[in-house]
Amino acid sequence: MSRGGGKGPSLKDKLDGNELDLSLCDLNEVPVRELAALPKATILDLSCNNLISLPSDFCSLMHLVKLDLSKNRLQQLPLDFGRLVNLQHLDLLNNRLVTLPVSFAQLKNLKWLDLKDNPLDPVLAKVAGDCLDEKQCKQAAVKVLQHMKAIQSEQDRQRQRKLQAEREMEKKREAEQRAKEAQERELRKREKAEEKERRRREYDAQKAAKQEMEKKTKKENVQTRKPASSSRPPQPPRHKRSWSRSVLRVLLFVLLCVLCALAACKLTELQHQPLCVSVNTLYEDVLAALQNHKTLQNMLQQNSQQ
């Protein structure tokens, strides 16, 4: 046990049945660990000390039934003070408390409460009232518990409203995110469709250009194979024309020579020469053959007319 920073006698020496009196010990802090080792000490008196605050682990002393913290300098109680659920009697006379923790509403077994001589919040002071006798202290316990339960309920409702608002905000954010994602998917889908359509047009244009080029090439090939003008008759090759003209000239020359030879053999003194005799004989034979051919034609014509 700490007393002004030093060590005093053991707490067991001060334990009287289930009562442990630590009042007037000039305590600056509560020996929670030693108290926890004495679960039989259900009645604890810490009055008339120098306690400014209670440690958070003080609320682990759940075996306490009666607690006297009067005439200290407590400015506040631990937030989880409501863990002392077995507490029935609580004396907080002459401290520096302004408010009580909301968890105070969980002290369902509290039957007696004294909050006199504390700079309490006006609303809490009015609810607590005076504690001049047993009846008033019991009423103070009931009224303060009701008041703290109302505050707890209101805080719970506010917390629920806050949670609901946060959920709605989260749902709204999720909905906005889904809408944004859907919009982005739609945009990507539209861009993909536009890209696909652009590629299709490019492919069609390339295909049409290729077909046009093939058609143009085919047309040029056909025009190359055709003659320069379809109205002009086909001309024989130049080398064939030259050869035909040469043959014609030779034949004309031979014919001219034959006529000259025939005239010489008929009209000159050379007609008695052996060569001219042969020429004249050949000439006469040809004339006879022509006459016979003409006679035969006339006969055939007459027969056909009959």
Coordinates of C-alpha atoms in Angstrom, one line a residue:
M1 CA 0.0 0.0 0.0
S2 CA 1.3 3.4 -1.0
R3 CA 1.1 6.2 1.5
G4 CA 2.7 9.4 0.4
G5 CA 5.0 7.4 -1.9
G6 CA 6.2 5.0 0.9
K7 CA 5.2 1.6 2.0
G8 CA 2.9 0.9 5.0
P9 CA 1.6 -2.3 6.6
S10 CA 0.0 -5.0 4.5
L11 CA -3.7 -4.6 3.5
K12 CA -4.5 -7.9 5.1
D13 CA -3.7 -6.4 8.4
K14 CA -6.4 -3.8 7.8
L15 CA -9.0 -6.3 6.6
D16 CA -11.9 -6.7 9.1
G17 CA -14.1 -9.5 7.8
N18 CA -15.3 -8.1 4.5
E19 CA -14.5 -4.5 5.3
L20 CA -11.2 -2.8 4.3
D21 CA -10.7 0.7 5.8
L22 CA -8.0 2.7 3.9
S23 CA -9.3 6.1 5.0
L24 CA -7.0 8.8 6.3
C25 CA -4.0 7.0 4.8
D26 CA -2.8 10.0 2.8
L27 CA -3.1 7.9 -0.4
N28 CA -2.1 9.5 -3.8
E29 CA -3.1 6.4 -5.7
V30 CA -5.1 3.3 -5.2
P31 CA -3.3 0.0 -4.7
V32 CA -5.4 -1.9 -7.2
R33 CA -3.2 -5.0 -7.5
E34 CA -3.2 -5.6 -3.7
L35 CA -7.0 -5.0 -3.6
A36 CA -7.6 -7.4 -6.4
A37 CA -5.8 -10.1 -4.2
L38 CA -8.5 -9.5 -1.6
P39 CA -11.8 -10.5 -3.2
K40 CA -13.4 -10.9 0.3
A41 CA -13.1 -7.1 0.8
T42 CA -16.5 -6.2 -0.6
I43 CA -16.6 -3.0 1.5
L44 CA -13.8 -0.5 0.7
D45 CA -13.3 2.8 2.4
L46 CA -10.9 5.2 0.6
S47 CA -12.3 8.4 2.1
C48 CA -10.2 11.4 3.3
N49 CA -7.2 10.8 1.0
N50 CA -5.4 12.7 -1.8
L51 CA -6.8 10.8 -4.8
I52 CA -7.1 12.9 -7.9
S53 CA -8.1 10.1 -10.2
L54 CA -8.7 6.4 -10.3
P55 CA -6.7 4.1 -12.5
S56 CA -8.6 2.3 -15.3
D57 CA -7.8 -1.1 -13.8
F58 CA -9.7 0.0 -10.7
C59 CA -12.9 -1.1 -12.5
S60 CA -11.6 -4.7 -12.4
L61 CA -12.5 -4.8 -8.7
M62 CA -16.0 -6.1 -9.5
H63 CA -16.4 -7.8 -6.1
L64 CA -17.0 -4.4 -4.5
V65 CA -20.4 -3.9 -3.0
K66 CA -19.9 -0.7 -1.0
L67 CA -17.4 2.0 -1.9
D68 CA -16.6 5.2 -0.1
L69 CA -14.6 7.8 -2.1
S70 CA -15.8 10.9 -0.2
K71 CA -13.5 13.8 0.7
N72 CA -10.9 13.3 -2.0
R73 CA -10.0 15.4 -5.0
L74 CA -11.5 13.3 -7.8
Q75 CA -12.1 15.3 -10.9
Q76 CA -13.5 12.4 -13.0
L77 CA -14.3 8.7 -12.8
P78 CA -13.0 6.1 -15.2
L79 CA -15.0 5.8 -18.4
D80 CA -15.7 2.1 -17.7
F81 CA -16.8 2.7 -14.1
G82 CA -20.0 0.9 -15.0
R83 CA -18.1 -2.4 -14.8
L84 CA -18.6 -2.4 -11.0
V85 CA -22.0 -4.0 -11.5
N86 CA -22.2 -5.4 -8.0
L87 CA -21.9 -1.9 -6.4
Q88 CA -24.9 -1.0 -4.2
H89 CA -23.6 1.8 -2.1
L90 CA -21.4 4.7 -3.5
D91 CA -20.3 7.8 -1.6
L92 CA -18.8 10.6 -3.7
L93 CA -19.3 13.4 -1.2
N94 CA -17.0 16.4 -1.4
N95 CA -15.0 15.8 -4.6
R96 CA -14.4 17.8 -7.7
L97 CA -16.7 15.9 -10.1
V98 CA -18.6 17.8 -12.8
T99 CA -20.1 14.9 -14.7
L100 CA -20.4 11.1 -14.5
P101 CA -19.3 8.6 -17.2
V102 CA -22.1 7.3 -19.4
S103 CA -21.3 3.7 -18.3
F104 CA -22.6 4.8 -14.8
A105 CA -26.0 3.7 -16.2
Q106 CA -24.8 0.1 -16.0
L107 CA -24.7 0.1 -12.2
K108 CA -28.0 -1.7 -12.1
N109 CA -27.6 -2.8 -8.4
L110 CA -26.9 0.8 -7.1
K111 CA -29.3 1.6 -4.3
W112 CA -27.5 4.5 -2.5
L113 CA -25.7 7.5 -3.9
D114 CA -24.3 10.7 -2.4
L115 CA -23.0 13.5 -4.8
K116 CA -23.2 16.4 -2.4
D117 CA -20.5 19.1 -2.4
N118 CA -19.4 18.5 -6.0
P119 CA -19.3 21.2 -8.8
L120 CA -21.9 19.1 -10.7
D121 CA -23.4 20.1 -14.0
P122 CA -26.6 21.9 -13.2
V123 CA -28.8 19.3 -14.9
L124 CA -27.1 16.5 -13.1
A125 CA -27.2 18.4 -9.7
K126 CA -30.9 18.9 -10.1
V127 CA -31.5 15.2 -10.9
A128 CA -29.4 14.0 -8.0
G129 CA -31.0 16.4 -5.4
D130 CA -29.9 16.3 -1.8
C131 CA -28.7 13.3 0.2
L132 CA -29.5 14.4 3.7
D133 CA -31.0 11.1 4.8
E134 CA -31.3 7.5 3.8
K135 CA -34.4 8.1 1.7
Q136 CA -32.9 11.0 -0.3
C137 CA -29.7 9.1 -1.0
K138 CA -31.7 6.1 -2.3
Q139 CA -33.8 8.5 -4.5
A140 CA -30.6 10.1 -5.7
A141 CA -29.3 6.6 -6.8
V142 CA -32.6 5.8 -8.7
K143 CA -32.9 9.3 -10.4
V144 CA -29.2 9.5 -11.4
L145 CA -29.3 6.0 -12.8
Q146 CA -32.5 6.9 -14.8
H147 CA -30.8 10.1 -16.0
M148 CA -27.6 8.4 -17.1
K149 CA -29.6 5.6 -18.8
A150 CA -31.5 8.4 -20.7
I151 CA -28.1 9.9 -21.7
Q152 CA -26.8 6.5 -22.7
S153 CA -29.9 5.8 -24.8
E154 CA -29.6 9.2 -26.5
Q155 CA -25.9 8.6 -27.1
D156 CA -26.8 5.1 -28.5
R157 CA -29.4 6.7 -30.8
Q158 CA -26.9 9.3 -31.9
R159 CA -24.3 6.6 -32.5
Q160 CA -26.9 4.6 -34.4
R161 CA -27.8 7.6 -36.4
K162 CA -24.2 8.3 -37.1
L163 CA -23.6 4.7 -38.1
Q164 CA -26.7 4.8 -40.3
A165 CA -25.5 8.0 -41.9
E166 CA -22.1 6.5 -42.4
R167 CA -23.7 3.3 -43.9
E168 CA -25.9 5.5 -46.2
M169 CA -22.8 7.5 -47.1
E170 CA -20.9 4.3 -47.8
K171 CA -23.8 3.0 -49.9
K172 CA -23.9 6.3 -51.7
R173 CA -20.2 6.1 -52.4
E174 CA -20.5 2.5 -53.5
A175 CA -23.4 3.4 -55.8
E176 CA -21.4 6.3 -57.2
Q177 CA -18.4 4.0 -57.6
R178 CA -20.6 1.4 -59.4
A179 CA -22.1 4.1 -61.6
K180 CA -18.6 5.4 -62.4
E181 CA -17.3 1.9 -63.2
A182 CA -20.4 1.3 -65.3
Q183 CA -19.8 4.6 -67.1
E184 CA -16.2 3.7 -67.6
R185 CA -17.1 0.2 -68.9
E186 CA -19.6 1.8 -71.3
L187 CA -17.0 4.3 -72.5
R188 CA -14.5 1.5 -73.0
K189 CA -17.1 -0.5 -74.9
R190 CA -18.0 2.5 -77.1
E191 CA -14.3 3.2 -77.8
K192 CA -13.8 -0.5 -78.6
A193 CA -16.8 -0.4 -81.0
E194 CA -15.5 2.7 -82.6
E195 CA -12.0 1.3 -83.0
K196 CA -13.5 -1.9 -84.5
E197 CA -15.6 0.2 -86.9
R198 CA -12.6 2.2 -87.9
R199 CA -10.6 -0.9 -88.6
R200 CA -13.4 -2.4 -90.6
R201 CA -13.6 0.8 -92.8
E202 CA -9.9 0.7 -93.3
Y203 CA -10.1 -2.9 -94.3
D204 CA -12.9 -2.3 -96.7
A205 CA -11.1 0.7 -98.2
Q206 CA -7.9 -1.4 -98.6
K207 CA -9.9 -4.2 -100.1
A208 CA -11.7 -1.8 -102.5
A209 CA -8.4 -0.2 -103.5
K210 CA -6.9 -3.6 -104.1
Q211 CA -9.8 -4.7 -106.3
E212 CA -9.7 -1.4 -108.2
M213 CA -6.0 -1.9 -108.8
E214 CA -6.5 -5.5 -110.0
K215 CA -9.3 -4.3 -112.3
K216 CA -7.1 -1.5 -113.7
T217 CA -4.2 -3.9 -114.2
K218 CA -6.5 -6.4 -115.9
K219 CA -7.9 -3.7 -118.2
E220 CA -4.5 -2.5 -119.1
N221 CA -3.5 -6.1 -120.0
V222 CA -6.5 -6.5 -122.1
Q223 CA -5.9 -3.2 -123.9
T224 CA -2.3 -4.3 -124.5
R225 CA -3.4 -7.5 -126.2
K226 CA -6.1 -5.8 -128.4
P227 CA -5.2 -4.0 -131.7
A228 CA -4.8 -0.2 -131.7
S229 CA -8.3 0.2 -133.4
S230 CA -11.0 -2.3 -133.6
S231 CA -12.4 -0.7 -136.8
R232 CA -9.2 -1.3 -138.9
P233 CA -8.8 -4.8 -140.4
P234 CA -6.0 -6.8 -139.0
Q235 CA -2.8 -6.1 -140.9
P236 CA -0.5 -9.0 -141.8
P237 CA 2.9 -8.9 -140.5
R238 CA 5.3 -6.5 -142.3
H239 CA 7.7 -9.3 -143.3
K240 CA 4.8 -11.2 -144.8
R241 CA 3.7 -8.2 -146.8
S242 CA 7.2 -7.6 -148.1
W243 CA 7.5 -11.3 -149.2
S244 CA 4.1 -11.2 -151.0
R245 CA 5.1 -8.0 -152.9
S246 CA 8.4 -9.6 -154.0
V247 CA 6.6 -12.7 -155.3
L248 CA 4.1 -10.6 -157.2
R249 CA 6.8 -8.6 -158.7
V250 CA 8.6 -11.8 -159.8
L251 CA 5.4 -13.2 -161.3
L252 CA 4.8 -9.9 -163.2
F253 CA 8.3 -9.9 -164.4
V254 CA 8.1 -13.5 -165.6
L255 CA 4.8 -12.8 -167.3
L256 CA 6.3 -9.7 -169.0
C257 CA 9.2 -11.8 -170.1
V258 CA 6.9 -14.5 -171.5
L259 CA 4.8 -11.9 -173.3
C260 CA 8.0 -10.3 -174.7
A261 CA 9.3 -13.7 -175.8
L262 CA 5.9 -14.6 -177.3
A263 CA 5.8 -11.3 -179.3
A264 CA 9.3 -11.8 -180.5
C265 CA 8.6 -15.3 -181.6
K266 CA 5.4 -14.2 -183.4
L267 CA 6.4 -11.0 -185.0
T268 CA 10.1 -11.2 -185.7
E269 CA 12.3 -13.4 -187.8
L270 CA 13.1 -15.5 -184.8
Q271 CA 9.8 -17.4 -185.2
H272 CA 11.7 -20.1 -187.1
Q273 CA 14.2 -20.7 -184.4
P274 CA 13.8 -23.9 -182.4
L275 CA 13.1 -22.1 -179.2
C276 CA 10.4 -19.9 -180.8
V277 CA 8.9 -22.9 -182.5
S278 CA 8.5 -24.5 -179.0
V279 CA 7.1 -21.3 -177.6
N280 CA 4.6 -20.9 -180.5
T281 CA 3.6 -24.5 -180.1
L282 CA 3.0 -24.1 -176.4
Y283 CA 1.0 -21.0 -177.0
E284 CA -1.2 -22.7 -179.5
D285 CA -1.7 -25.6 -177.1
V286 CA -2.7 -23.2 -174.4
L287 CA -5.2 -21.4 -176.7
A288 CA -6.7 -24.8 -177.7
A289 CA -7.0 -25.9 -174.1
L290 CA -8.7 -22.6 -173.2
Q291 CA -11.1 -23.0 -176.1
N292 CA -11.9 -26.5 -175.1
H293 CA -12.5 -25.4 -171.5
K294 CA -14.8 -22.7 -172.7
T295 CA -16.7 -25.1 -174.9
L296 CA -17.1 -27.5 -172.0
Q297 CA -18.4 -24.7 -169.8
N298 CA -21.0 -23.8 -172.4
M299 CA -22.2 -27.4 -172.7
L300 CA -22.5 -27.7 -169.0
Q301 CA -24.5 -24.5 -168.8
Q302 CA -26.9 -25.7 -171.5
N303 CA -27.4 -28.9 -169.8
S304 CA -28.2 -27.2 -166.5
Q305 CA -30.7 -24.9 -168.2
Q306 CA -32.5 -28.0 -169.8

